[in-house]
Short mmCIF file of N, CA and C in Angstrom, two decimals:
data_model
loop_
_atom_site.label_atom_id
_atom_site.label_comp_id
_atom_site.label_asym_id
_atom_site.label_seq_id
_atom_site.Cartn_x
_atom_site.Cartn_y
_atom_site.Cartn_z
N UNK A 2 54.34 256.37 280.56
CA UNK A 2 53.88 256.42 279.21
C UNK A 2 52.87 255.31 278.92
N UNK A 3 52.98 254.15 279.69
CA UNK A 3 52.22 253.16 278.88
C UNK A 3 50.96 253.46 279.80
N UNK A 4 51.16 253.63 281.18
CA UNK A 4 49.51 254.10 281.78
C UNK A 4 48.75 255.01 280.96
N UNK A 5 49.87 256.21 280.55
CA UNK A 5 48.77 257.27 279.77
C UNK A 5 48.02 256.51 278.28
N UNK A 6 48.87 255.34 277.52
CA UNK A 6 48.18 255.17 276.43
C UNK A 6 47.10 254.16 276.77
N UNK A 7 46.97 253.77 277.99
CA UNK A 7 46.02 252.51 278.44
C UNK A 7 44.96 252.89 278.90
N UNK A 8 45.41 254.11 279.78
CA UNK A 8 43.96 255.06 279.94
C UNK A 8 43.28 255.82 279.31
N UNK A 9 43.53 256.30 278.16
CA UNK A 9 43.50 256.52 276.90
C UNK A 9 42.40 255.58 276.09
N UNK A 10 43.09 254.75 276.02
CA UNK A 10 42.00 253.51 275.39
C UNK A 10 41.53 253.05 275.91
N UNK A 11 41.55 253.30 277.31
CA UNK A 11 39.84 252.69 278.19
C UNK A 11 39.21 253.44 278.00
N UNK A 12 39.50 254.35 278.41
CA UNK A 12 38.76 255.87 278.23
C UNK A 12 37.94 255.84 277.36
N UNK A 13 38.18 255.65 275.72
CA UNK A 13 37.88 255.65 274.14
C UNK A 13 36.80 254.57 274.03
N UNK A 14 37.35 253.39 275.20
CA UNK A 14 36.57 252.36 275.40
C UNK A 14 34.84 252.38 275.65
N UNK A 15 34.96 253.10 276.90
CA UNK A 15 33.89 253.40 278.03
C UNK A 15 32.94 254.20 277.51
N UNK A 16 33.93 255.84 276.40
CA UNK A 16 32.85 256.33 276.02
C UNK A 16 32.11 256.16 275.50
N UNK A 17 32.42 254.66 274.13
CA UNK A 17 31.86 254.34 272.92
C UNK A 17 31.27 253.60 273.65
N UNK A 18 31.46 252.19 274.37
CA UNK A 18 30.20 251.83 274.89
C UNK A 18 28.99 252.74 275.87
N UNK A 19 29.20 253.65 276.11
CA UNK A 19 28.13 254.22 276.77
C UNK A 19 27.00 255.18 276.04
N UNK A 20 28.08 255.47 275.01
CA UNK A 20 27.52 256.40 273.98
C UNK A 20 26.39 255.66 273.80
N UNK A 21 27.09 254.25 272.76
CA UNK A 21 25.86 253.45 272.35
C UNK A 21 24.88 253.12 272.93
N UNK A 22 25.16 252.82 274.00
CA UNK A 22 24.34 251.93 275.43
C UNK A 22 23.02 252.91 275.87
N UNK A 23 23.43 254.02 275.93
CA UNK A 23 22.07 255.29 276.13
C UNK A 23 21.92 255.73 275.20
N UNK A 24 22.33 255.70 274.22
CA UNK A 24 21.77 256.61 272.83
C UNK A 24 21.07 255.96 271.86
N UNK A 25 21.34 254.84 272.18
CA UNK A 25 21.01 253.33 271.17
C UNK A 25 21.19 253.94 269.75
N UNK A 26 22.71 253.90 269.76
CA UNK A 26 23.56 254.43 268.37
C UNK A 26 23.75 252.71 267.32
N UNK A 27 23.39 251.71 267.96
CA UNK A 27 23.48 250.92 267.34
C UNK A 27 22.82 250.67 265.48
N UNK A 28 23.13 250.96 264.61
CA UNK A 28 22.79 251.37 263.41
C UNK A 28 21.65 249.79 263.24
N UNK A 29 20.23 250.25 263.01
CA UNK A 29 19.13 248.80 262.75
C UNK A 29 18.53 248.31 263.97
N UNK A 30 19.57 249.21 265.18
CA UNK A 30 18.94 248.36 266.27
C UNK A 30 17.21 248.22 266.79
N UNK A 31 16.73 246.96 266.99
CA UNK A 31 15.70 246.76 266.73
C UNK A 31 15.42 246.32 268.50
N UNK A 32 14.20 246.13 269.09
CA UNK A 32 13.98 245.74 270.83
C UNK A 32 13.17 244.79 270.66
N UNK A 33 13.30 243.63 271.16
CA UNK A 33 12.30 242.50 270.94
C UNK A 33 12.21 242.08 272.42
N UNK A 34 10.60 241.92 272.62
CA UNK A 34 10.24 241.71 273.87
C UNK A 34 9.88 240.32 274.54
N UNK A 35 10.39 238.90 274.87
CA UNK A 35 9.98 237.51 274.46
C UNK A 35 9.87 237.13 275.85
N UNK A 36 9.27 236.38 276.14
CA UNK A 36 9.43 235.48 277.67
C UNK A 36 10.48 235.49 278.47
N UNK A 37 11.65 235.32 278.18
CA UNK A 37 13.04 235.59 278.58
C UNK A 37 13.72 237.26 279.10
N UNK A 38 12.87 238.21 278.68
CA UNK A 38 13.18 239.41 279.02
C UNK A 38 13.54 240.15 277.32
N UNK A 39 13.90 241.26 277.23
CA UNK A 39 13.96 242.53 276.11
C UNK A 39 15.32 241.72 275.51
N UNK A 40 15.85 242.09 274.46
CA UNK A 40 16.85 242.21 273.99
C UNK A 40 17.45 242.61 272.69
N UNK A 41 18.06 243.16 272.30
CA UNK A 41 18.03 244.15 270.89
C UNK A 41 19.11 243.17 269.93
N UNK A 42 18.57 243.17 268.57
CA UNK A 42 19.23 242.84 267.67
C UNK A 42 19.40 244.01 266.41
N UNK A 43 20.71 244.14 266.33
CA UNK A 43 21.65 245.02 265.34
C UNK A 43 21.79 244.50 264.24
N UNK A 44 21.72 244.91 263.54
CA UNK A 44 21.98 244.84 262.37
C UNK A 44 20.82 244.81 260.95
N UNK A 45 21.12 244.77 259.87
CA UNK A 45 19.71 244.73 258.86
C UNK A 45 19.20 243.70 258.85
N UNK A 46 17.51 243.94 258.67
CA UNK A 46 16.94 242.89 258.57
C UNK A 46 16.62 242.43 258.00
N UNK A 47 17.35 242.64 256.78
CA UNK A 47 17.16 242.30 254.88
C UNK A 47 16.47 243.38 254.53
N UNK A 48 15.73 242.78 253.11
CA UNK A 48 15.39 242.82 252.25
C UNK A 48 14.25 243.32 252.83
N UNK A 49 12.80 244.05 252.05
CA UNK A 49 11.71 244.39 252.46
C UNK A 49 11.12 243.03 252.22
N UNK A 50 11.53 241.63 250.94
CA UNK A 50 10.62 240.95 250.95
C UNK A 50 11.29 240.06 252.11
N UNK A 51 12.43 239.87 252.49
CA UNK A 51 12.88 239.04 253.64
C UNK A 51 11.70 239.37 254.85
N UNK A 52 11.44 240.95 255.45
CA UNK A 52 10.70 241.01 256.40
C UNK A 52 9.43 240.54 256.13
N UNK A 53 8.74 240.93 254.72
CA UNK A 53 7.54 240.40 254.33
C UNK A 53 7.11 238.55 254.50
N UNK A 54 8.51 237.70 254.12
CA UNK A 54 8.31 236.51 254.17
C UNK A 54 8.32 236.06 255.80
N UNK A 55 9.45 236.59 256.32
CA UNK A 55 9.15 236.61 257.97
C UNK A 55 7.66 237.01 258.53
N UNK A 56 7.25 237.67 258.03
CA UNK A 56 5.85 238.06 258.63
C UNK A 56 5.24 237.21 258.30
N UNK A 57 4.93 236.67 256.94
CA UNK A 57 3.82 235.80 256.56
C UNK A 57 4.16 234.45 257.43
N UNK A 58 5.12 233.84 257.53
CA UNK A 58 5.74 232.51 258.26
C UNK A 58 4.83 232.73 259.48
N UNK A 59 5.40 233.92 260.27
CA UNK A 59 4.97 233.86 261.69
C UNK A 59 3.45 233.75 261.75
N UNK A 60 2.74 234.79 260.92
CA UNK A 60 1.41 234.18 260.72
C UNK A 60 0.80 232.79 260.75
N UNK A 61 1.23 232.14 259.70
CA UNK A 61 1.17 231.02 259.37
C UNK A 61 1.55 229.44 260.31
N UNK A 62 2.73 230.29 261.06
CA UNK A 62 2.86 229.32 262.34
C UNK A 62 2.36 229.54 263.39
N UNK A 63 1.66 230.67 263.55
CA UNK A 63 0.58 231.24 264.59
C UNK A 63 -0.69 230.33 264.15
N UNK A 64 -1.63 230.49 263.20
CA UNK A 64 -2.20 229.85 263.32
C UNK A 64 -2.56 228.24 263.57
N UNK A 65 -1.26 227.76 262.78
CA UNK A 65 -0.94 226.07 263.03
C UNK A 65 -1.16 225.75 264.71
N UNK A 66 -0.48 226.98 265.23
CA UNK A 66 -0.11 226.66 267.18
C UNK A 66 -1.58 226.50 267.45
N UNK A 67 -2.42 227.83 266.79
CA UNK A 67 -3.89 227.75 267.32
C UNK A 67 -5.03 227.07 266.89
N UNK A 68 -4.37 226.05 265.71
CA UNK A 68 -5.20 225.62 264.96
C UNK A 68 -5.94 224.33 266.09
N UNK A 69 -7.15 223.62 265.79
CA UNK A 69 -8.40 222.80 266.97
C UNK A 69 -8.84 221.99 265.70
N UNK A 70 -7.75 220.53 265.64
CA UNK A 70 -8.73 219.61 264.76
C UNK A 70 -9.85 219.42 265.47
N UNK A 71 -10.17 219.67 266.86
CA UNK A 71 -11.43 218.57 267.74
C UNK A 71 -12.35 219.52 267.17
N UNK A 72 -12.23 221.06 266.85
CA UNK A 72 -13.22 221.71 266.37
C UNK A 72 -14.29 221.68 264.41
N UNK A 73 -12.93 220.96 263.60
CA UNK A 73 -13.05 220.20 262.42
C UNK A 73 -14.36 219.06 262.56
N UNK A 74 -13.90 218.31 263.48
CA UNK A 74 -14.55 217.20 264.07
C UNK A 74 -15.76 217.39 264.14
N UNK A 75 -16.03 218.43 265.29
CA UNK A 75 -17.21 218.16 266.02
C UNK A 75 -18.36 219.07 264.38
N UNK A 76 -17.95 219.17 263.13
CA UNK A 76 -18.51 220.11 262.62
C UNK A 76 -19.29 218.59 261.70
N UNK A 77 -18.58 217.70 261.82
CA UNK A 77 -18.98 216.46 260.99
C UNK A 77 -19.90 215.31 261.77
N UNK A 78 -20.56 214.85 261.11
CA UNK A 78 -21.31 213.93 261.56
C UNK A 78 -20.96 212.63 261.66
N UNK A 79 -20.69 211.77 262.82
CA UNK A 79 -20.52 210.81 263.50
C UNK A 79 -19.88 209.78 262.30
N UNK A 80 -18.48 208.97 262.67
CA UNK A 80 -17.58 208.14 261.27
C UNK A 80 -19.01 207.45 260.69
N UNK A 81 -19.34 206.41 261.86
CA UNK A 81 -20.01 205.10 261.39
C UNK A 81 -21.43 205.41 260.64
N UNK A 82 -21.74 206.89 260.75
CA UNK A 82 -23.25 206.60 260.08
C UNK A 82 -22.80 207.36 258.58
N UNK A 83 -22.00 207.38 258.32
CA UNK A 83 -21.31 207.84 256.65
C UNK A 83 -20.22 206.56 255.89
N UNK A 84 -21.73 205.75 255.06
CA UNK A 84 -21.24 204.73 254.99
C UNK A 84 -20.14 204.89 253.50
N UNK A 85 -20.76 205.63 253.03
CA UNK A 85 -19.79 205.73 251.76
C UNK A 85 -18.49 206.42 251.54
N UNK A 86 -16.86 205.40 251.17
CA UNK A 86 -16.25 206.12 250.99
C UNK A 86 -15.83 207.33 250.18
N UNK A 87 -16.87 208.11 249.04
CA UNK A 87 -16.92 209.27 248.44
C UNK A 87 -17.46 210.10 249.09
N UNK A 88 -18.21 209.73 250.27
CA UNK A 88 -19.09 210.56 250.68
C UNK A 88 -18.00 211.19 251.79
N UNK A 89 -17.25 210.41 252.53
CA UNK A 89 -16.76 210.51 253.43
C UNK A 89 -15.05 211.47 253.08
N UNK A 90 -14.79 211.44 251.82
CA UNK A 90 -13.75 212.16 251.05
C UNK A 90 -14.44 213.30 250.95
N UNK A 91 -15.89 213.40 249.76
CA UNK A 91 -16.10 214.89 249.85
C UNK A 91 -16.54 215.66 251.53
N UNK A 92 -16.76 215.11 252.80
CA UNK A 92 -16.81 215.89 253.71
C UNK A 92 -15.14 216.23 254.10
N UNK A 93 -13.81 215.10 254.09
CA UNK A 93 -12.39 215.46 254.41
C UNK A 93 -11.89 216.42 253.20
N UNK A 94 -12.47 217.01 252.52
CA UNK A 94 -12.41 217.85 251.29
C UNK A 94 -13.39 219.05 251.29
N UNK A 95 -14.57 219.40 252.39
CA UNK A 95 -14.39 220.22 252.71
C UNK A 95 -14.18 220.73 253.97
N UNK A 96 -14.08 220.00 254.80
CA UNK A 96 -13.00 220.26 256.12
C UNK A 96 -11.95 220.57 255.69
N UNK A 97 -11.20 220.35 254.66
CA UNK A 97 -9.99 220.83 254.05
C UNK A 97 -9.73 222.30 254.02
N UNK A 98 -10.98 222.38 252.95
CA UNK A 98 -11.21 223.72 251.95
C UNK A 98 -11.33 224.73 253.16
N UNK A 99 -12.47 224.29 254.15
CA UNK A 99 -12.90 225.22 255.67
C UNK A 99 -11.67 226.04 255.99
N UNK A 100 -10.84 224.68 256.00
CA UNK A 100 -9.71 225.26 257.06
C UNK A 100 -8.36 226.08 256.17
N UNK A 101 -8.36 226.11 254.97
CA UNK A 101 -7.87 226.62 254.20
C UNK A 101 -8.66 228.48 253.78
N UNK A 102 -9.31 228.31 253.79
CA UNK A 102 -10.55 229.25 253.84
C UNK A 102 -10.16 230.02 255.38
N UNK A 103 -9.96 229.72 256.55
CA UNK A 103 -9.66 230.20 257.49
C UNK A 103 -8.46 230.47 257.36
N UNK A 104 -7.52 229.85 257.14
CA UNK A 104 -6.21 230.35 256.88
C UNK A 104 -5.89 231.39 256.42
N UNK A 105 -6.38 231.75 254.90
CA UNK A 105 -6.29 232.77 254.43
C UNK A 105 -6.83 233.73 254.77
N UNK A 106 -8.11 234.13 255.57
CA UNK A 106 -9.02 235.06 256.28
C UNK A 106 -7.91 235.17 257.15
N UNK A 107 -7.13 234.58 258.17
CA UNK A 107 -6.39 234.79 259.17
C UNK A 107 -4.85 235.78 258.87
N UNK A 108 -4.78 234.86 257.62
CA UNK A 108 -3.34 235.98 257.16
C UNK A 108 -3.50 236.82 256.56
N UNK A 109 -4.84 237.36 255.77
CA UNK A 109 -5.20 238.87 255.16
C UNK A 109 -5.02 239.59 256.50
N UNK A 110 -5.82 239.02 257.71
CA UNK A 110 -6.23 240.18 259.22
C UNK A 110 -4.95 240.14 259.44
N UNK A 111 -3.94 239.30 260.19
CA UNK A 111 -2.80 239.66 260.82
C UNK A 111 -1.49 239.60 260.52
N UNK A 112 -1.52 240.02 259.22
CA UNK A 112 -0.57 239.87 258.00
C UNK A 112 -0.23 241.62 257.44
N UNK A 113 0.11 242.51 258.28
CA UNK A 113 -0.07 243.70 257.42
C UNK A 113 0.59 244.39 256.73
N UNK A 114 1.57 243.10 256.49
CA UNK A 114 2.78 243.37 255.03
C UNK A 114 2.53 242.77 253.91
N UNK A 115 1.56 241.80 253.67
CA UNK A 115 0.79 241.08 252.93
C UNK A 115 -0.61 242.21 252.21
N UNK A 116 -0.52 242.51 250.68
CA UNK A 116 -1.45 242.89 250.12
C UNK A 116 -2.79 242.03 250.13
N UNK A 117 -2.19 240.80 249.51
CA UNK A 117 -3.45 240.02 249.07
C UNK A 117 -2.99 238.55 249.08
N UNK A 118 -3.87 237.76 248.82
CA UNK A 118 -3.33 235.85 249.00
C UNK A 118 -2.26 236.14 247.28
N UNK A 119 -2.50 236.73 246.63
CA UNK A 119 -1.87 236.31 245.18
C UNK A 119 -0.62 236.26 245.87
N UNK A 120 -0.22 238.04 246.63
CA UNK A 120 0.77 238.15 246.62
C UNK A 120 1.80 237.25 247.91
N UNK A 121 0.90 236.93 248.90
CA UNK A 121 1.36 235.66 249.88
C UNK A 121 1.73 234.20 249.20
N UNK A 122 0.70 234.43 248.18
CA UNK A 122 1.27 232.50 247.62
C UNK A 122 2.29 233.11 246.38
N UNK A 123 2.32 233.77 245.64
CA UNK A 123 3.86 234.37 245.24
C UNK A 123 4.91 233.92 245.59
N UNK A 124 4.95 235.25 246.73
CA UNK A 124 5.59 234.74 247.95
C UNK A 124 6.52 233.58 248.64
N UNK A 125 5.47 232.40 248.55
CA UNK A 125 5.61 231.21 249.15
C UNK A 125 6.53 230.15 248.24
N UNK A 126 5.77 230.38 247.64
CA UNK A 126 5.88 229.70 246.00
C UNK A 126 7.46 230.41 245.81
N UNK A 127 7.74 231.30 245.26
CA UNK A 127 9.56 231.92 244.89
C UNK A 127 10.20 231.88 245.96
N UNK A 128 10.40 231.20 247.73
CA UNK A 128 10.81 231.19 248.52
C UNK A 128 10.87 229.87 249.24
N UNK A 129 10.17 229.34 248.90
CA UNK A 129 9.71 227.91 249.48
C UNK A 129 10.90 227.38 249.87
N UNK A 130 12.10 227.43 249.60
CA UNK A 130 13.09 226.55 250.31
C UNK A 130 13.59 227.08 251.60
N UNK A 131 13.10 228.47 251.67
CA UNK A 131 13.52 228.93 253.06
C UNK A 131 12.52 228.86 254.33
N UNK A 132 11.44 228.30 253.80
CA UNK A 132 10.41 228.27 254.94
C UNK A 132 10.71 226.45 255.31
N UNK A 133 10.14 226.57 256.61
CA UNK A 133 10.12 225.26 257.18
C UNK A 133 9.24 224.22 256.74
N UNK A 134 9.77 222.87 256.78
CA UNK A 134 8.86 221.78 256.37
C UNK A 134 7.77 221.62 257.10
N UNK A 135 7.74 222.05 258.56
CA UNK A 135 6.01 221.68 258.94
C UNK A 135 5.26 222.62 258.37
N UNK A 136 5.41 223.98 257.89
CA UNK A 136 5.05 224.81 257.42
C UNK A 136 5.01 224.59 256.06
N UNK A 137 5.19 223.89 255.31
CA UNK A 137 5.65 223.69 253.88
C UNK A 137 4.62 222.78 253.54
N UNK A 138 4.60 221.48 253.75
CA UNK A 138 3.43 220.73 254.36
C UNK A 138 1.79 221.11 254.86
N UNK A 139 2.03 221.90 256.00
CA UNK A 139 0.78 222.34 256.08
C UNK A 139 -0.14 223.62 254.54
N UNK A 140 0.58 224.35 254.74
CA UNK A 140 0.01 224.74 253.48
C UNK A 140 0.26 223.46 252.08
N UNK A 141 0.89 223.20 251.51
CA UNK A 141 0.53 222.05 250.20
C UNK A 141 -0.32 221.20 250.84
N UNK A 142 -0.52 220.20 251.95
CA UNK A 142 -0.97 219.27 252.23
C UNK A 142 -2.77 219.64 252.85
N UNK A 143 -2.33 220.50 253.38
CA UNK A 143 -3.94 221.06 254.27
C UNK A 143 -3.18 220.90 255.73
N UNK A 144 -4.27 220.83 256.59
CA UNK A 144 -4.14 219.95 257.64
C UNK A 144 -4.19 219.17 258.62
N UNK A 145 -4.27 218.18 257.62
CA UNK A 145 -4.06 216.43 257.37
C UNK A 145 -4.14 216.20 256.32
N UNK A 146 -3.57 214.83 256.12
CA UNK A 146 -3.85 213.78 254.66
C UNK A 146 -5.01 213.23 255.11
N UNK A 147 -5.59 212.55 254.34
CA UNK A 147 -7.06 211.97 254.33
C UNK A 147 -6.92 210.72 255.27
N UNK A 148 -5.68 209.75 255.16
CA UNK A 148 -5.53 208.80 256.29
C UNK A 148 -5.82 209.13 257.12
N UNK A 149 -4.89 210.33 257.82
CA UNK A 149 -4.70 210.98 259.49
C UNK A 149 -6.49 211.09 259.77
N UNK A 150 -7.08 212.20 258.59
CA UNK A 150 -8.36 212.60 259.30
C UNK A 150 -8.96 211.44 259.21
N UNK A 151 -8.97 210.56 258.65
CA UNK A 151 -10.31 209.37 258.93
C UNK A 151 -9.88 208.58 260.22
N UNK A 152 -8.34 208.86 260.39
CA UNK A 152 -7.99 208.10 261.52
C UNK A 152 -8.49 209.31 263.14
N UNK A 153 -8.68 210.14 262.75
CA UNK A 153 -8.89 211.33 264.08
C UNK A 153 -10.36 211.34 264.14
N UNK A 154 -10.93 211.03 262.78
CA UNK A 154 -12.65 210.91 262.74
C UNK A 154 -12.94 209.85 263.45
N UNK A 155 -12.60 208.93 263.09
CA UNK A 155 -12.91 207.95 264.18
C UNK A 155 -12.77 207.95 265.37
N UNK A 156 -11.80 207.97 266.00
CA UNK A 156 -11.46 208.41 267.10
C UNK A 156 -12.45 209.59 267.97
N UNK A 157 -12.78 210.59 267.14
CA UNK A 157 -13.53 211.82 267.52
C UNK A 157 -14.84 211.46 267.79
N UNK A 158 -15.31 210.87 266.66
CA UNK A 158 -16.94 210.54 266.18
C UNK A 158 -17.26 208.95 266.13
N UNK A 159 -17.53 208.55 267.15
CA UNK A 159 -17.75 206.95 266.95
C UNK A 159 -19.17 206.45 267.00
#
């Protein structure tokens, strides 16, 4: 008696995992493809704006990965022959704006859950505690503070 109820519930066992396993009965199941090899995650993935804010993040930390201060740099003219410090703010102000300006060109193109910037800085803005601080930072701050870039200008442009 107890073999028949054990084989029974292996049995019940084997089919349900196999069922799932080739049928991919897993309810949400989703396939994500990463360096490490495939692997599926079950379950919901929220909210439509949860996926929307996930999208915009990844954007946003995509470009940070690809972002090239040396390319900021080389767009400015040499520290020492910009003797004035206003002068030298309005160029780290619009190296700012540039790269802010690119930002947003970058997350309209590869953003395609994103309508428009209103609705990305929305977005950002009613969520902000769930996104990350280097990310949190880079958008409020730019990126750099005016110290860092005069300290990378120099360095760059002597």
């Amino acid at each position: 008696m107890w073999c028949s109820f054990i084989f029974i519930r292996w049995s019940c066992f084997l089919f349900f995992f196999f069922f799932f396993f080739f049928f991919g009965a897993f309810p949400g199941k989703k396939e994500m493809d990463t360096e490490d090899g495939e692997f599926m995650v079950c379950g919901s993935g929220g909210t439509v704006e949860d996926a929307q804010l996930d999208d915009l993040v990844g954007v946003i930390e995509d470009f940070m990965a690809h972002f090239d201060p040396d390319a900021v740099f080389r767009q400015l003219p040499p520290f020492s022959s910009v003797a004035s410090d206003h002068e030298r703010h309005r160029l780290y102000r619009e190296a700012v704006l540039q790269t802010e300006a690119d930002l947003d060109a970058y997350v309209l193109e590869h953003c395609g859950s994103i309508e428009s910037l209103k609705d990305a800085t929305s977005l950002i803005l009613d969520r902000s505690d769930e996104i990350a601080e280097e990310v949190r930072d880079f958008i409020n701050e730019g990126c750099f503070n005016y110290t860092t870039f005069v300290e990378l200008w120099k360095q760059n442009k002597k």
